[in-house]
Amino acid sequence: MDMVGRSPVAPGGALEQMDLDSGGHAEEAVGKMGRVSVPISQGVPGEVIIQIRGGSEAYTAYTESEEPLAVNTRIVVVEQLSSRTLLVTSC
């Protein structure tokens, strides 16, 4: 959570303001599956690796799940918050 007690992924949170300047489609990663490479907790970013654009890419990732996502947890992308930041959930 940020200094005012709001989750960065909540409406009005810091990530809501980020620019989608990927040069690609903003929804390109939505629905892709991957794995956690750095643990993710609610409001604390981690990292995921997904197969996209013919290769594997690492993205900063957040979750709204109350349960932390451990390394190697299978995930699915539910929202692309910016060009390199995703909202994910376990699958």
PDB file of C-alpha atoms in Angstrom:
ATOM      1  CA  MET A   1       0.000   0.000   0.000  1.00  0.00           C
ATOM      2  CA  ASP A   2       1.156   3.528  -0.611  1.00  0.00           C
ATOM      3  CA  MET A   3       1.501   6.259   2.014  1.00  0.00           C
ATOM      4  CA  VAL A   4      -2.192   7.121   2.012  1.00  0.00           C
ATOM      5  CA  GLY A   5      -3.212   3.513   2.558  1.00  0.00           C
ATOM      6  CA  ARG A   6      -4.443   2.765  -0.958  1.00  0.00           C
ATOM      7  CA  SER A   7      -3.308  -0.202  -2.974  1.00  0.00           C
ATOM      8  CA  PRO A   8      -1.323   0.922  -6.043  1.00  0.00           C
ATOM      9  CA  VAL A   9      -3.640  -1.189  -8.218  1.00  0.00           C
ATOM     10  CA  ALA A  10      -6.865   0.206  -6.737  1.00  0.00           C
ATOM     11  CA  PRO A  11      -8.809   2.904  -8.589  1.00  0.00           C
ATOM     12  CA  GLY A  12      -6.951   6.142  -7.961  1.00  0.00           C
ATOM     13  CA  GLY A  13      -3.788   4.215  -7.057  1.00  0.00           C
ATOM     14  CA  ALA A  14      -0.375   5.119  -8.413  1.00  0.00           C
ATOM     15  CA  LEU A  15      -0.464   2.526 -11.194  1.00  0.00           C
ATOM     16  CA  GLU A  16      -3.745   3.846 -12.553  1.00  0.00           C
ATOM     17  CA  GLN A  17      -1.828   6.938 -13.686  1.00  0.00           C
ATOM     18  CA  MET A  18       0.941   5.093 -15.583  1.00  0.00           C
ATOM     19  CA  ASP A  19       1.347   5.637 -19.312  1.00  0.00           C
ATOM     20  CA  LEU A  20       0.739   2.775 -21.739  1.00  0.00           C
ATOM     21  CA  ASP A  21       3.617   3.568 -24.099  1.00  0.00           C
ATOM     22  CA  SER A  22       4.629   0.045 -25.110  1.00  0.00           C
ATOM     23  CA  GLY A  23       4.391   0.718 -28.805  1.00  0.00           C
ATOM     24  CA  GLY A  24       2.108  -2.345 -28.948  1.00  0.00           C
ATOM     25  CA  HIS A  25      -1.455  -3.016 -27.953  1.00  0.00           C
ATOM     26  CA  ALA A  26      -2.263  -2.273 -24.315  1.00  0.00           C
ATOM     27  CA  GLU A  27      -4.211  -5.535 -23.984  1.00  0.00           C
ATOM     28  CA  GLU A  28      -1.508  -7.672 -25.620  1.00  0.00           C
ATOM     29  CA  ALA A  29      -0.613  -9.603 -22.425  1.00  0.00           C
ATOM     30  CA  VAL A  30      -4.160 -10.065 -21.069  1.00  0.00           C
ATOM     31  CA  GLY A  31      -5.070 -13.750 -20.946  1.00  0.00           C
ATOM     32  CA  LYS A  32      -1.463 -14.953 -21.259  1.00  0.00           C
ATOM     33  CA  MET A  33      -0.258 -17.537 -18.786  1.00  0.00           C
ATOM     34  CA  GLY A  34       3.127 -17.651 -17.115  1.00  0.00           C
ATOM     35  CA  ARG A  35       5.011 -18.256 -13.881  1.00  0.00           C
ATOM     36  CA  VAL A  36       6.067 -16.135 -10.912  1.00  0.00           C
ATOM     37  CA  SER A  37       9.838 -15.508 -10.829  1.00  0.00           C
ATOM     38  CA  VAL A  38       9.859 -13.108  -7.841  1.00  0.00           C
ATOM     39  CA  PRO A  39       7.175 -13.583  -5.129  1.00  0.00           C
ATOM     40  CA  ILE A  40       4.145 -11.255  -5.246  1.00  0.00           C
ATOM     41  CA  SER A  41       2.035 -10.096  -2.298  1.00  0.00           C
ATOM     42  CA  GLN A  42      -1.027  -7.857  -2.228  1.00  0.00           C
ATOM     43  CA  GLY A  43       0.257  -4.313  -2.813  1.00  0.00           C
ATOM     44  CA  VAL A  44       3.883  -5.495  -3.133  1.00  0.00           C
ATOM     45  CA  PRO A  45       5.130  -6.091  -6.672  1.00  0.00           C
ATOM     46  CA  GLY A  46       7.000  -9.134  -7.842  1.00  0.00           C
ATOM     47  CA  GLU A  47       7.901 -10.450 -11.268  1.00  0.00           C
ATOM     48  CA  VAL A  48       6.384 -12.880 -13.739  1.00  0.00           C
ATOM     49  CA  ILE A  49       7.647 -14.410 -16.957  1.00  0.00           C
ATOM     50  CA  ILE A  50       5.192 -14.907 -19.804  1.00  0.00           C
ATOM     51  CA  GLN A  51       5.491 -16.158 -23.374  1.00  0.00           C
ATOM     52  CA  ILE A  52       4.761 -13.207 -25.650  1.00  0.00           C
ATOM     53  CA  ARG A  53       5.852 -11.911 -29.063  1.00  0.00           C
ATOM     54  CA  GLY A  54       7.724 -15.111 -29.889  1.00  0.00           C
ATOM     55  CA  GLY A  55       9.800 -15.242 -26.712  1.00  0.00           C
ATOM     56  CA  SER A  56       9.780 -15.062 -22.922  1.00  0.00           C
ATOM     57  CA  GLU A  57       9.589 -11.694 -21.206  1.00  0.00           C
ATOM     58  CA  ALA A  58       9.734 -10.609 -17.573  1.00  0.00           C
ATOM     59  CA  TYR A  59       7.158  -8.126 -16.270  1.00  0.00           C
ATOM     60  CA  THR A  60       6.620  -6.411 -12.949  1.00  0.00           C
ATOM     61  CA  ALA A  61       3.425  -7.857 -11.525  1.00  0.00           C
ATOM     62  CA  TYR A  62       0.858  -7.112  -8.835  1.00  0.00           C
ATOM     63  CA  THR A  63      -1.964  -9.254  -7.491  1.00  0.00           C
ATOM     64  CA  GLU A  64      -5.183  -8.398  -5.689  1.00  0.00           C
ATOM     65  CA  SER A  65      -5.212 -11.862  -4.103  1.00  0.00           C
ATOM     66  CA  GLU A  66      -4.987 -11.956  -0.324  1.00  0.00           C
ATOM     67  CA  GLU A  67      -2.722 -15.007  -0.656  1.00  0.00           C
ATOM     68  CA  PRO A  68       0.879 -14.298  -1.734  1.00  0.00           C
ATOM     69  CA  LEU A  69       2.014 -15.849  -5.016  1.00  0.00           C
ATOM     70  CA  ALA A  70       5.188 -17.910  -4.542  1.00  0.00           C
ATOM     71  CA  VAL A  71       7.967 -18.543  -7.060  1.00  0.00           C
ATOM     72  CA  ASN A  72       6.872 -20.951  -9.825  1.00  0.00           C
ATOM     73  CA  THR A  73       3.147 -20.354  -9.187  1.00  0.00           C
ATOM     74  CA  ARG A  74       1.249 -20.503 -12.489  1.00  0.00           C
ATOM     75  CA  ILE A  75      -0.485 -17.196 -13.222  1.00  0.00           C
ATOM     76  CA  VAL A  76      -2.785 -15.630 -15.775  1.00  0.00           C
ATOM     77  CA  VAL A  77      -2.678 -11.941 -16.705  1.00  0.00           C
ATOM     78  CA  VAL A  78      -5.973 -10.204 -15.921  1.00  0.00           C
ATOM     79  CA  GLU A  79      -4.974  -6.618 -16.766  1.00  0.00           C
ATOM     80  CA  GLN A  80      -2.045  -4.780 -18.315  1.00  0.00           C
ATOM     81  CA  LEU A  81      -1.474  -1.738 -16.080  1.00  0.00           C
ATOM     82  CA  SER A  82       1.355  -0.237 -18.154  1.00  0.00           C
ATOM     83  CA  SER A  83       3.779  -1.357 -20.821  1.00  0.00           C
ATOM     84  CA  ARG A  84       5.827  -3.428 -18.327  1.00  0.00           C
ATOM     85  CA  THR A  85       3.416  -3.884 -15.392  1.00  0.00           C
ATOM     86  CA  LEU A  86       0.680  -6.502 -15.086  1.00  0.00           C
ATOM     87  CA  LEU A  87      -2.111  -7.477 -12.714  1.00  0.00           C
ATOM     88  CA  VAL A  88      -2.126 -11.276 -12.315  1.00  0.00           C
ATOM     89  CA  THR A  89      -3.930 -14.024 -10.478  1.00  0.00           C
ATOM     90  CA  SER A  90      -3.022 -17.658  -9.851  1.00  0.00           C
ATOM     91  CA  CYS A  91      -4.544 -20.334 -12.058  1.00  0.00           C
TER      92      CYS A  91
END
